mmCIF file of C-alpha atoms and ligand atoms in Angstrom:
data_model
loop_
_atom_site.group_PDB
_atom_site.id
_atom_site.type_symbol
_atom_site.label_atom_id
_atom_site.label_comp_id
_atom_site.label_asym_id
_atom_site.label_seq_id
_atom_site.Cartn_x
_atom_site.Cartn_y
_atom_site.Cartn_z
ATOM 1 C CA UNK A 1 -17.337 17.025 4.178
ATOM 2 C CA UNK A 2 -18.029 14.373 1.490
ATOM 3 C CA UNK A 3 -18.633 10.852 2.830
ATOM 4 C CA UNK A 4 -18.200 8.137 0.135
ATOM 5 C CA UNK A 5 -19.508 4.523 0.935
ATOM 6 C CA UNK A 6 -17.078 1.841 -0.629
ATOM 7 C CA UNK A 7 -17.758 -1.867 -0.653
ATOM 8 C CA UNK A 8 -14.828 -3.977 -0.437
ATOM 9 C CA UNK A 9 -15.008 -7.426 -1.915
ATOM 10 C CA UNK A 10 -11.783 -9.222 -1.006
ATOM 11 C CA UNK A 11 -12.797 -12.602 -2.439
ATOM 12 C CA UNK A 12 -10.402 -15.515 -2.703
ATOM 13 C CA UNK A 13 -6.712 -16.563 -3.028
ATOM 14 C CA UNK A 14 -4.505 -13.542 -2.865
ATOM 15 C CA UNK A 15 -7.672 -11.263 -2.565
ATOM 16 C CA UNK A 16 -7.508 -10.657 1.255
ATOM 17 C CA UNK A 17 -3.673 -9.901 0.952
ATOM 18 C CA UNK A 18 -3.977 -7.187 -1.737
ATOM 19 C CA UNK A 19 -7.195 -5.837 -0.214
ATOM 20 C CA UNK A 20 -5.443 -5.167 3.025
ATOM 21 C CA UNK A 21 -3.072 -2.777 1.086
ATOM 22 C CA UNK A 22 -5.860 -1.005 -0.535
ATOM 23 C CA UNK A 23 -7.982 -0.781 2.578
ATOM 24 C CA UNK A 24 -4.907 1.093 4.183
ATOM 25 C CA UNK A 25 -4.619 3.360 1.020
ATOM 26 C CA UNK A 26 -8.294 4.267 1.352
ATOM 27 C CA UNK A 27 -8.039 5.163 5.000
ATOM 28 C CA UNK A 28 -4.786 7.148 4.626
ATOM 29 C CA UNK A 29 -6.278 9.158 1.835
ATOM 30 C CA UNK A 30 -9.306 9.883 3.847
ATOM 31 C CA UNK A 31 -7.166 11.147 6.642
ATOM 32 C CA UNK A 32 -5.098 13.233 4.184
ATOM 33 C CA UNK A 33 -7.816 14.847 2.041
ATOM 34 C CA UNK A 34 -10.990 16.450 2.342
ATOM 35 C CA UNK A 35 -13.500 13.402 2.396
ATOM 36 C CA UNK A 36 -14.421 10.344 4.588
ATOM 37 C CA UNK A 37 -14.456 6.931 3.419
ATOM 38 C CA UNK A 38 -16.794 4.256 4.909
ATOM 39 C CA UNK A 39 -15.447 0.910 4.019
ATOM 40 C CA UNK A 40 -18.006 -2.016 4.081
ATOM 41 C CA UNK A 41 -16.712 -5.517 3.694
ATOM 42 C CA UNK A 42 -18.832 -8.219 2.164
ATOM 43 C CA UNK A 43 -18.275 -11.869 1.156
ATOM 44 C CA UNK A 44 -18.171 -12.533 -2.467
ATOM 45 C CA UNK A 45 -16.800 -15.376 -4.616
ATOM 46 C CA UNK A 46 -15.681 -18.847 -3.260
ATOM 47 C CA UNK A 47 -15.780 -17.500 0.325
ATOM 48 C CA UNK A 48 -19.414 -16.613 0.037
ATOM 49 C CA UNK A 49 -20.253 -19.913 -1.371
ATOM 50 C CA UNK A 50 -18.608 -21.464 1.672
ATOM 51 C CA UNK A 51 -20.625 -19.365 4.010
ATOM 52 C CA UNK A 52 -23.879 -18.853 2.192
ATOM 53 C CA UNK A 53 -23.866 -21.426 -0.615
ATOM 54 C CA UNK A 54 -23.788 -19.133 -3.240
ATOM 55 C CA UNK A 55 -21.058 -16.803 -4.849
ATOM 56 C CA UNK A 56 -23.008 -13.593 -4.926
ATOM 57 C CA UNK A 57 -25.475 -13.458 -2.004
ATOM 58 C CA UNK A 58 -28.162 -10.910 -2.033
ATOM 59 C CA UNK A 59 -26.796 -9.180 0.883
ATOM 60 C CA UNK A 60 -23.482 -8.558 -0.938
ATOM 61 C CA UNK A 61 -25.484 -7.500 -4.077
ATOM 62 C CA UNK A 62 -27.589 -5.071 -1.970
ATOM 63 C CA UNK A 63 -24.588 -3.451 -0.404
ATOM 64 C CA UNK A 64 -22.890 -2.998 -3.674
ATOM 65 C CA UNK A 65 -25.884 -1.260 -5.139
ATOM 66 C CA UNK A 66 -26.408 1.206 -2.326
ATOM 67 C CA UNK A 67 -22.614 2.004 -2.441
ATOM 68 C CA UNK A 68 -20.774 4.855 -4.277
ATOM 69 C CA UNK A 69 -18.227 2.432 -5.713
ATOM 70 C CA UNK A 70 -17.135 -1.264 -5.240
ATOM 71 C CA UNK A 71 -13.600 -2.287 -4.933
ATOM 72 C CA UNK A 72 -13.117 -5.981 -5.790
ATOM 73 C CA UNK A 73 -9.949 -8.045 -5.566
ATOM 74 C CA UNK A 74 -10.385 -11.345 -7.232
ATOM 75 C CA UNK A 75 -12.325 -14.728 -6.877
ATOM 76 C CA UNK A 76 -11.832 -18.249 -7.779
ATOM 77 C CA UNK A 77 -9.842 -21.296 -7.018
ATOM 78 C CA UNK A 78 -9.407 -24.575 -8.816
ATOM 79 C CA UNK A 79 -11.040 -26.431 -5.922
ATOM 80 C CA UNK A 80 -14.424 -25.052 -7.124
ATOM 81 C CA UNK A 81 -14.186 -26.128 -10.613
ATOM 82 C CA UNK A 82 -16.281 -29.107 -10.065
ATOM 83 C CA UNK A 83 -19.086 -27.265 -8.585
ATOM 84 C CA UNK A 84 -22.223 -26.733 -10.657
ATOM 85 C CA UNK A 85 -21.645 -23.622 -12.798
ATOM 86 C CA UNK A 86 -24.250 -21.373 -10.834
ATOM 87 C CA UNK A 87 -22.268 -22.051 -7.710
ATOM 88 C CA UNK A 88 -18.840 -21.162 -8.962
ATOM 89 C CA UNK A 89 -17.112 -18.022 -8.002
ATOM 90 C CA UNK A 90 -16.750 -16.746 -11.614
ATOM 91 C CA UNK A 91 -20.423 -17.074 -11.940
ATOM 92 C CA UNK A 92 -20.727 -14.560 -9.129
ATOM 93 C CA UNK A 93 -18.732 -12.045 -11.079
ATOM 94 C CA UNK A 94 -20.924 -12.367 -14.120
ATOM 95 C CA UNK A 95 -23.936 -11.959 -11.664
ATOM 96 C CA UNK A 96 -22.500 -8.782 -10.162
ATOM 97 C CA UNK A 97 -21.591 -7.369 -13.477
ATOM 98 C CA UNK A 98 -25.049 -8.097 -15.046
ATOM 99 C CA UNK A 99 -27.131 -6.818 -11.727
ATOM 100 C CA UNK A 100 -25.342 -3.643 -11.851
ATOM 101 C CA UNK A 101 -25.448 -3.391 -15.560
ATOM 102 C CA UNK A 102 -21.718 -2.927 -15.925
ATOM 103 C CA UNK A 103 -21.557 -3.008 -19.560
ATOM 104 C CA UNK A 104 -18.320 -1.285 -20.152
ATOM 105 C CA UNK A 105 -14.859 -2.500 -18.916
ATOM 106 C CA UNK A 106 -12.046 -0.086 -19.211
ATOM 107 C CA UNK A 107 -8.618 -1.474 -18.966
ATOM 108 C CA UNK A 108 -5.619 0.790 -19.275
ATOM 109 C CA UNK A 109 -2.248 -0.471 -20.184
ATOM 110 C CA UNK A 110 0.581 2.088 -19.807
ATOM 111 C CA UNK A 111 4.418 1.048 -19.532
ATOM 112 C CA UNK A 112 5.809 2.721 -16.449
ATOM 113 C CA UNK A 113 9.488 3.750 -17.220
ATOM 114 C CA UNK A 114 10.820 1.906 -14.168
ATOM 115 C CA UNK A 115 9.311 -1.261 -15.407
ATOM 116 C CA UNK A 116 10.403 -0.999 -18.977
ATOM 117 C CA UNK A 117 12.820 -4.008 -18.338
ATOM 118 C CA UNK A 118 10.277 -6.233 -16.603
ATOM 119 C CA UNK A 119 8.450 -7.157 -19.940
ATOM 120 C CA UNK A 120 9.286 -10.267 -21.719
ATOM 121 C CA UNK A 121 9.103 -7.976 -24.859
ATOM 122 C CA UNK A 122 11.954 -5.894 -26.049
ATOM 123 C CA UNK A 123 12.286 -2.219 -24.891
ATOM 124 C CA UNK A 124 12.105 -0.658 -28.251
ATOM 125 C CA UNK A 125 8.695 -2.562 -28.895
ATOM 126 C CA UNK A 126 6.882 -1.632 -25.613
ATOM 127 C CA UNK A 127 8.518 1.949 -24.545
ATOM 128 C CA UNK A 128 5.708 4.097 -26.164
ATOM 129 C CA UNK A 129 2.719 1.758 -25.208
ATOM 130 C CA UNK A 130 -0.262 3.663 -23.749
ATOM 131 C CA UNK A 131 -3.498 2.033 -24.752
ATOM 132 C CA UNK A 132 -6.942 1.275 -23.387
ATOM 133 C CA UNK A 133 -9.038 -1.692 -23.995
ATOM 134 C CA UNK A 134 -12.628 -0.950 -23.797
ATOM 135 C CA UNK A 135 -14.368 -4.408 -23.629
ATOM 136 C CA UNK A 136 -18.285 -4.856 -23.831
ATOM 137 C CA UNK A 137 -18.957 -6.613 -20.504
ATOM 138 C CA UNK A 138 -22.644 -7.760 -20.303
ATOM 139 C CA UNK A 139 -23.393 -9.187 -23.566
ATOM 140 C CA UNK A 140 -21.798 -11.525 -26.171
ATOM 141 C CA UNK A 141 -21.073 -15.255 -25.812
ATOM 142 C CA UNK A 142 -20.676 -14.965 -21.899
ATOM 143 C CA UNK A 143 -24.320 -14.152 -21.453
ATOM 144 C CA UNK A 144 -25.833 -15.400 -24.773
ATOM 145 C CA UNK A 145 -28.899 -17.798 -24.771
ATOM 146 C CA UNK A 146 -29.441 -20.575 -25.536
ATOM 147 C CA UNK A 147 -26.379 -22.450 -23.789
ATOM 148 C CA UNK A 148 -25.910 -25.822 -22.313
ATOM 149 C CA UNK A 149 -24.875 -29.261 -22.698
ATOM 150 C CA UNK A 150 -27.078 -31.814 -24.371
ATOM 151 C CA UNK A 151 -26.972 -35.536 -25.267
ATOM 152 C CA UNK A 152 -27.303 -36.308 -29.009
ATOM 153 C CA UNK A 153 -26.892 -39.870 -30.270
ATOM 154 C CA UNK A 154 -24.943 -41.004 -27.190
ATOM 155 C CA UNK A 155 -22.541 -38.074 -27.430
ATOM 156 C CA UNK A 156 -22.357 -34.933 -25.176
ATOM 157 C CA UNK A 157 -22.749 -31.723 -27.178
ATOM 158 C CA UNK A 158 -22.250 -28.376 -25.687
ATOM 159 C CA UNK A 159 -23.129 -24.939 -27.024
ATOM 160 C CA UNK A 160 -23.038 -21.239 -26.261
ATOM 161 C CA UNK A 161 -24.408 -18.305 -28.243
ATOM 162 C CA UNK A 162 -22.526 -15.163 -29.221
ATOM 163 C CA UNK A 163 -25.109 -12.489 -29.698
ATOM 164 C CA UNK A 164 -25.143 -8.615 -29.832
ATOM 165 C CA UNK A 165 -27.973 -6.261 -30.523
ATOM 166 C CA UNK A 166 -27.222 -2.929 -32.024
ATOM 167 C CA UNK A 167 -28.174 -1.005 -28.862
ATOM 168 C CA UNK A 168 -25.558 -2.779 -26.820
ATOM 169 C CA UNK A 169 -22.815 -2.281 -29.592
ATOM 170 C CA UNK A 170 -24.024 1.472 -29.664
ATOM 171 C CA UNK A 171 -23.599 2.196 -25.906
ATOM 172 C CA UNK A 172 -20.106 0.611 -25.741
ATOM 173 C CA UNK A 173 -19.053 2.431 -28.752
ATOM 174 C CA UNK A 174 -20.118 5.805 -27.121
ATOM 175 C CA UNK A 175 -17.916 4.902 -24.169
ATOM 176 C CA UNK A 176 -14.910 4.162 -26.357
ATOM 177 C CA UNK A 177 -15.634 7.535 -28.273
ATOM 178 C CA UNK A 178 -15.748 9.582 -24.977
ATOM 179 C CA UNK A 179 -12.334 7.932 -23.916
ATOM 180 C CA UNK A 180 -10.698 8.381 -27.237
ATOM 181 C CA UNK A 181 -11.675 12.287 -27.355
ATOM 182 C CA UNK A 182 -9.678 12.596 -24.201
ATOM 183 C CA UNK A 183 -6.800 10.858 -25.756
ATOM 184 C CA UNK A 184 -5.444 10.537 -29.322
ATOM 185 C CA UNK A 185 -8.880 10.330 -31.089
ATOM 186 C CA UNK A 186 -8.049 6.880 -32.701
ATOM 187 C CA UNK A 187 -10.343 3.795 -32.122
ATOM 188 C CA UNK A 188 -9.418 0.245 -33.452
ATOM 189 C CA UNK A 189 -12.528 -1.903 -33.359
ATOM 190 C CA UNK A 190 -11.596 -5.608 -33.059
ATOM 191 C CA UNK A 191 -13.952 -8.350 -34.351
ATOM 192 C CA UNK A 192 -13.957 -11.618 -36.510
ATOM 193 C CA UNK A 193 -16.169 -10.194 -39.061
ATOM 194 C CA UNK A 194 -14.818 -12.416 -41.894
ATOM 195 C CA UNK A 195 -16.369 -15.521 -40.175
ATOM 196 C CA UNK A 196 -19.057 -14.260 -37.630
ATOM 197 C CA UNK A 197 -22.291 -12.594 -38.340
ATOM 198 C CA UNK A 198 -22.435 -11.295 -34.879
ATOM 199 C CA UNK A 199 -19.155 -9.611 -35.647
ATOM 200 C CA UNK A 200 -20.245 -8.210 -39.007
ATOM 201 C CA UNK A 201 -23.164 -6.476 -37.123
ATOM 202 C CA UNK A 202 -20.622 -5.171 -34.799
ATOM 203 C CA UNK A 203 -18.426 -3.675 -37.598
ATOM 204 C CA UNK A 204 -21.343 -2.257 -39.339
ATOM 205 C CA UNK A 205 -22.847 -0.570 -36.207
ATOM 206 C CA UNK A 206 -19.410 0.867 -35.115
ATOM 207 C CA UNK A 207 -18.852 2.217 -38.692
ATOM 208 C CA UNK A 208 -22.228 3.747 -38.980
ATOM 209 C CA UNK A 209 -21.909 5.604 -35.459
ATOM 210 C CA UNK A 210 -18.348 6.826 -36.309
ATOM 211 C CA UNK A 211 -19.042 7.923 -39.974
ATOM 212 C CA UNK A 212 -20.750 10.858 -38.531
ATOM 213 C CA UNK A 213 -17.883 11.830 -36.271
ATOM 214 C CA UNK A 214 -15.016 13.534 -38.018
ATOM 215 C CA UNK A 215 -12.675 13.834 -34.955
ATOM 216 C CA UNK A 216 -12.183 10.110 -34.654
ATOM 217 C CA UNK A 217 -10.066 8.063 -36.828
ATOM 218 C CA UNK A 218 -11.586 4.498 -36.909
ATOM 219 C CA UNK A 219 -10.090 1.347 -38.124
ATOM 220 C CA UNK A 220 -11.255 -2.269 -37.987
ATOM 221 C CA UNK A 221 -8.982 -5.272 -37.205
ATOM 222 C CA UNK A 222 -9.747 -8.943 -37.064
ATOM 223 C CA UNK A 223 -8.992 -10.455 -33.526
ATOM 224 C CA UNK A 224 -6.350 -12.830 -34.602
ATOM 225 C CA UNK A 225 -4.435 -9.947 -36.349
ATOM 226 C CA UNK A 226 -5.015 -7.760 -33.230
ATOM 227 C CA UNK A 227 -3.282 -10.362 -30.988
ATOM 228 C CA UNK A 228 -0.485 -10.572 -33.412
ATOM 229 C CA UNK A 229 -0.124 -6.622 -33.612
ATOM 230 C CA UNK A 230 -0.213 -6.291 -29.992
ATOM 231 C CA UNK A 231 3.016 -8.275 -29.671
ATOM 232 C CA UNK A 232 4.624 -6.921 -32.745
ATOM 233 C CA UNK A 233 3.735 -3.217 -32.550
ATOM 234 C CA UNK A 234 1.605 -2.426 -29.533
ATOM 235 C CA UNK A 235 2.139 1.340 -29.452
ATOM 236 C CA UNK A 236 0.170 1.613 -32.763
ATOM 237 C CA UNK A 237 -3.108 1.351 -30.540
ATOM 238 C CA UNK A 238 -4.928 3.994 -28.651
ATOM 239 C CA UNK A 239 -8.269 2.721 -27.771
ATOM 240 C CA UNK A 240 -9.192 -0.806 -28.583
ATOM 241 C CA UNK A 241 -13.029 -1.262 -28.700
ATOM 242 C CA UNK A 242 -14.015 -4.998 -28.734
ATOM 243 C CA UNK A 243 -16.589 -7.636 -27.626
ATOM 244 C CA UNK A 244 -16.690 -9.420 -24.136
ATOM 245 C CA UNK A 245 -14.796 -12.628 -25.260
ATOM 246 C CA UNK A 246 -12.262 -10.920 -27.499
ATOM 247 C CA UNK A 247 -11.758 -8.146 -24.869
ATOM 248 C CA UNK A 248 -11.030 -10.878 -22.282
ATOM 249 C CA UNK A 249 -8.380 -12.486 -24.143
ATOM 250 C CA UNK A 250 -6.837 -9.318 -25.671
ATOM 251 C CA UNK A 251 -6.631 -7.517 -22.208
ATOM 252 C CA UNK A 252 -4.621 -10.372 -20.438
ATOM 253 C CA UNK A 253 -2.362 -10.388 -23.559
ATOM 254 C CA UNK A 254 -1.812 -6.535 -23.176
ATOM 255 C CA UNK A 255 -1.158 -6.974 -19.449
ATOM 256 C CA UNK A 256 1.891 -8.896 -20.233
ATOM 257 C CA UNK A 257 3.268 -5.789 -22.214
ATOM 258 C CA UNK A 258 3.507 -4.069 -18.680
ATOM 259 C CA UNK A 259 5.614 -6.965 -17.283
ATOM 260 C CA UNK A 260 3.139 -8.566 -15.050
ATOM 261 C CA UNK A 261 -0.628 -9.085 -14.768
ATOM 262 C CA UNK A 262 -0.129 -8.049 -11.334
ATOM 263 C CA UNK A 263 0.181 -4.479 -12.639
ATOM 264 C CA UNK A 264 -3.064 -4.002 -14.586
ATOM 265 C CA UNK A 265 -6.218 -2.289 -13.055
ATOM 266 C CA UNK A 266 -9.702 -2.122 -14.619
ATOM 267 C CA UNK A 267 -12.844 -0.287 -14.154
ATOM 268 C CA UNK A 268 -16.373 -1.804 -15.025
ATOM 269 C CA UNK A 269 -18.869 0.878 -15.232
ATOM 270 C CA UNK A 270 -22.360 1.910 -16.602
ATOM 271 C CA UNK A 271 -23.866 5.304 -17.130
ATOM 272 C CA UNK A 272 -25.661 5.499 -13.805
ATOM 273 C CA UNK A 273 -24.908 3.575 -10.602
ATOM 274 C CA UNK A 274 -21.700 2.487 -8.812
ATOM 275 C CA UNK A 275 -18.909 0.797 -10.696
ATOM 276 C CA UNK A 276 -16.745 -2.175 -9.886
ATOM 277 C CA UNK A 277 -12.833 -1.315 -9.736
ATOM 278 C CA UNK A 278 -10.768 -4.566 -9.843
ATOM 279 C CA UNK A 279 -7.468 -5.672 -11.024
ATOM 280 C CA UNK A 280 -7.306 -7.718 -14.205
ATOM 281 C CA UNK A 281 -5.757 -10.746 -12.601
ATOM 282 C CA UNK A 282 -7.319 -13.754 -11.016
ATOM 283 C CA UNK A 283 -7.020 -15.076 -7.387
ATOM 284 C CA UNK A 284 -3.563 -16.600 -8.133
ATOM 285 C CA UNK A 285 -4.098 -19.843 -5.907
ATOM 286 C CA UNK A 286 -0.478 -20.770 -6.674
ATOM 287 C CA UNK A 287 0.993 -18.034 -4.423
ATOM 288 C CA UNK A 288 -2.102 -17.338 -2.141
ATOM 289 C CA UNK A 289 -1.322 -16.990 1.544
ATOM 290 C CA UNK A 290 2.431 -16.640 1.023
ATOM 291 C CA UNK A 291 2.766 -12.829 1.085
ATOM 292 C CA UNK A 292 4.108 -12.983 -2.450
ATOM 293 C CA UNK A 293 1.281 -11.221 -4.555
ATOM 294 C CA UNK A 294 1.868 -7.958 -6.214
ATOM 295 C CA UNK A 295 -0.683 -5.394 -4.842
ATOM 296 C CA UNK A 296 -0.090 -2.726 -7.353
ATOM 297 C CA UNK A 297 -2.966 -3.851 -9.722
ATOM 298 C CA UNK A 298 -5.414 -3.532 -6.850
ATOM 299 C CA UNK A 299 -3.768 -0.124 -5.783
ATOM 300 C CA UNK A 300 -4.169 1.098 -9.285
ATOM 301 C CA UNK A 301 -7.839 -0.122 -9.166
ATOM 302 C CA UNK A 302 -8.212 1.947 -6.233
ATOM 303 C CA UNK A 303 -6.796 4.948 -8.141
ATOM 304 C CA UNK A 304 -9.165 4.288 -11.005
ATOM 305 C CA UNK A 305 -12.190 4.229 -8.323
ATOM 306 C CA UNK A 306 -11.292 7.659 -7.103
ATOM 307 C CA UNK A 307 -10.822 9.044 -10.876
ATOM 308 C CA UNK A 308 -13.606 7.530 -12.567
ATOM 309 C CA UNK A 309 -15.999 6.449 -9.684
ATOM 310 C CA UNK A 310 -15.715 9.542 -7.281
ATOM 311 C CA UNK A 311 -14.199 12.205 -9.430
ATOM 312 C CA UNK A 312 -11.435 12.648 -6.869
ATOM 313 C CA UNK A 313 -8.591 13.184 -9.308
ATOM 314 C CA UNK A 314 -6.108 14.304 -6.784
ATOM 315 C CA UNK A 315 -6.500 11.220 -4.652
ATOM 316 C CA UNK A 316 -5.987 9.088 -7.754
ATOM 317 C CA UNK A 317 -2.763 11.005 -8.674
ATOM 318 C CA UNK A 318 -1.526 10.569 -5.265
ATOM 319 C CA UNK A 319 -1.854 6.850 -5.490
ATOM 320 C CA UNK A 320 -0.192 6.764 -8.804
ATOM 321 C CA UNK A 321 2.823 8.824 -7.841
ATOM 322 C CA UNK A 322 3.452 6.876 -4.631
ATOM 323 C CA UNK A 323 3.560 3.700 -6.712
ATOM 324 C CA UNK A 324 5.908 5.279 -9.096
ATOM 325 C CA UNK A 325 8.073 6.520 -6.277
ATOM 326 C CA UNK A 326 8.393 3.043 -4.853
ATOM 327 C CA UNK A 327 9.066 1.423 -8.211
ATOM 328 C CA UNK A 328 11.825 4.021 -9.121
ATOM 329 C CA UNK A 329 13.610 3.249 -5.870
ATOM 330 C CA UNK A 330 13.967 -0.185 -7.126
ATOM 331 C CA UNK A 331 11.466 -2.183 -5.016
ATOM 332 C CA UNK A 332 9.685 -5.068 -6.742
ATOM 333 C CA UNK A 333 7.575 -7.969 -5.745
ATOM 334 C CA UNK A 334 8.854 -11.140 -7.152
ATOM 335 C CA UNK A 335 6.612 -11.180 -10.289
ATOM 336 C CA UNK A 336 8.335 -8.027 -11.545
ATOM 337 C CA UNK A 337 11.923 -8.726 -10.140
ATOM 338 C CA UNK A 338 14.934 -8.355 -12.315
ATOM 339 C CA UNK A 339 18.527 -8.920 -11.381
ATOM 340 C CA UNK A 340 19.055 -5.559 -9.701
ATOM 341 C CA UNK A 341 15.627 -5.356 -8.058
ATOM 342 C CA UNK A 342 15.082 -5.282 -4.062
ATOM 343 C CA UNK A 343 12.530 -7.937 -3.894
ATOM 344 C CA UNK A 344 9.893 -7.350 -1.205
ATOM 345 C CA UNK A 345 6.734 -9.099 -0.096
ATOM 346 C CA UNK A 346 3.162 -7.935 -0.691
ATOM 347 C CA UNK A 347 2.756 -6.359 2.634
ATOM 348 C CA UNK A 348 6.175 -4.608 2.359
ATOM 349 C CA UNK A 349 5.139 -3.303 -0.987
ATOM 350 C CA UNK A 350 2.028 -2.049 0.684
ATOM 351 C CA UNK A 351 3.774 -0.347 3.522
ATOM 352 C CA UNK A 352 6.241 1.399 1.141
ATOM 353 C CA UNK A 353 3.268 2.750 -1.028
ATOM 354 C CA UNK A 354 1.306 4.127 2.024
ATOM 355 C CA UNK A 355 4.427 5.635 3.416
ATOM 356 C CA UNK A 356 4.729 7.695 -0.004
ATOM 357 C CA UNK A 357 1.279 8.800 0.213
HETATM 358 P P1 NAD B 401 -4.531 -15.764 -12.316
HETATM 359 O O1 NAD B 401 -4.605 -14.445 -12.908
HETATM 360 O O2 NAD B 401 -5.016 -15.976 -10.847
HETATM 361 O O3 NAD B 401 -2.854 -16.204 -12.333
HETATM 362 C C1 NAD B 401 -2.213 -16.382 -13.511
HETATM 363 C C2 NAD B 401 -0.738 -16.291 -13.125
HETATM 364 O O4 NAD B 401 -0.335 -14.869 -12.686
HETATM 365 C C3 NAD B 401 -0.274 -17.239 -11.889
HETATM 366 O O5 NAD B 401 0.915 -17.639 -12.027
HETATM 367 C C4 NAD B 401 -0.473 -15.990 -10.600
HETATM 368 O O6 NAD B 401 0.461 -16.413 -9.571
HETATM 369 C C5 NAD B 401 0.168 -14.850 -11.433
HETATM 370 N N1 NAD B 401 -0.478 -13.702 -10.812
HETATM 371 C C6 NAD B 401 -1.750 -13.358 -10.816
HETATM 372 N N2 NAD B 401 -1.862 -12.144 -10.186
HETATM 373 C C7 NAD B 401 -0.887 -11.905 -9.546
HETATM 374 C C8 NAD B 401 -0.345 -10.850 -8.661
HETATM 375 N N3 NAD B 401 -1.157 -9.890 -8.184
HETATM 376 N N4 NAD B 401 0.956 -10.885 -8.219
HETATM 377 C C9 NAD B 401 1.718 -11.917 -8.546
HETATM 378 N N5 NAD B 401 1.452 -12.776 -9.486
HETATM 379 C C10 NAD B 401 0.113 -12.916 -10.013
HETATM 380 O O7 NAD B 401 -5.131 -16.801 -13.343
HETATM 381 P P2 NAD B 401 -5.483 -18.285 -13.388
HETATM 382 O O8 NAD B 401 -4.341 -19.089 -12.533
HETATM 383 O O9 NAD B 401 -5.900 -18.806 -14.596
HETATM 384 O O10 NAD B 401 -6.725 -18.383 -12.258
HETATM 385 C C11 NAD B 401 -6.862 -18.621 -11.127
HETATM 386 C C12 NAD B 401 -8.179 -18.417 -10.530
HETATM 387 O O11 NAD B 401 -8.691 -17.129 -10.682
HETATM 388 C C13 NAD B 401 -9.287 -19.262 -11.259
HETATM 389 O O12 NAD B 401 -10.136 -19.886 -10.317
HETATM 390 C C14 NAD B 401 -9.918 -18.194 -12.231
HETATM 391 O O13 NAD B 401 -11.233 -18.683 -12.663
HETATM 392 C C15 NAD B 401 -9.965 -17.015 -11.346
HETATM 393 N N6 NAD B 401 -10.003 -15.798 -11.991
HETATM 394 C C16 NAD B 401 -10.626 -14.746 -11.452
HETATM 395 C C17 NAD B 401 -10.604 -13.537 -12.111
HETATM 396 C C18 NAD B 401 -11.282 -12.403 -11.318
HETATM 397 O O14 NAD B 401 -11.423 -12.546 -10.182
HETATM 398 N N7 NAD B 401 -11.694 -11.221 -11.975
HETATM 399 C C19 NAD B 401 -10.058 -13.296 -13.306
HETATM 400 C C20 NAD B 401 -9.249 -14.229 -13.945
HETATM 401 C C21 NAD B 401 -9.349 -15.651 -13.420
#
């Protein structure tokens, strides 16, 4: 029997509440299907800072590196905002991504029929949305050097560097191509080439790679237009290929097409070791500890872990189907609630999903 080692990083805020649901899903599936799951929980984010004085302790990183896949909830709290940058939970996230070389972030956005009325956008606009944002994750302005704050003529000045090399652009483009070939063969590369040299190199490199590929239709879009088009006509997109900063913003924007950021999963992967599977949302300090969080983005991230990380397609489908069944019965956490919904808590939503598995 196969034995999978999963590291679970519950993190901060609503993290422990939504992790509890996914932990039960993992255990239920290992009872039901032909594999064992060994879950190792490690501290990460603000809670790791509290215990060890750093958000991504070596012990946590070592466990992650020797696992088959990592399931991460979310990190952060506004109370850590005044800490030196290297101590902040979000810096731990960047460290994890960079140590595991997770250069590709995949964020699918699909409108579930049962939730079509939960979006703030009109039904006609969103009904056919089925897109994937492929975001470069270990380069660009979040990692570029030099960066810092200096004093010039009695004034503080801060700076970051947005930089990409052709090899970084090529490897993320290759990921987008693989994904597009399993879908509708259309890639929209998003940049700001009218203003930024780094975006011009991005555009030229993507074009050069795709010139040789007759199966894929490539178009380019400036990021400001892409933001507008995602609201105006989101179903035109299949695979959106973009850099770290633009992908961060556009994927949160895309999240709202589906009704709530609490619905969106993601996978951060590379070509070799374990990947990190995590919801797109943050730690939601405003609702933490109140059993109000929507655990579905985390449960769907668990489904992605099975599908992409472990190639256990059936386990992934079982989770997706269980979620659909619960939503079709009208159950909603409060972030998704409409006038006719049966509003339930995070833990109740978890129980309902697990009962359908
Ligand atoms: P957020 O995503 O935590 O919350 C934004 C809004 O969405 C809030 O109103 C919140 O209540 C709601 N929300 C988020 N997830 C939800 C869920 N599962 N169910 C119901 N409602 C949900 O973003 P923020 O408020 O800007 O950031 C809060 C903290 O999270 C900050 O410290 C930030 O740095 C951190 N953060 C972490 C990650 C991550 O761990 N990957 C990502 C983004 C932000």
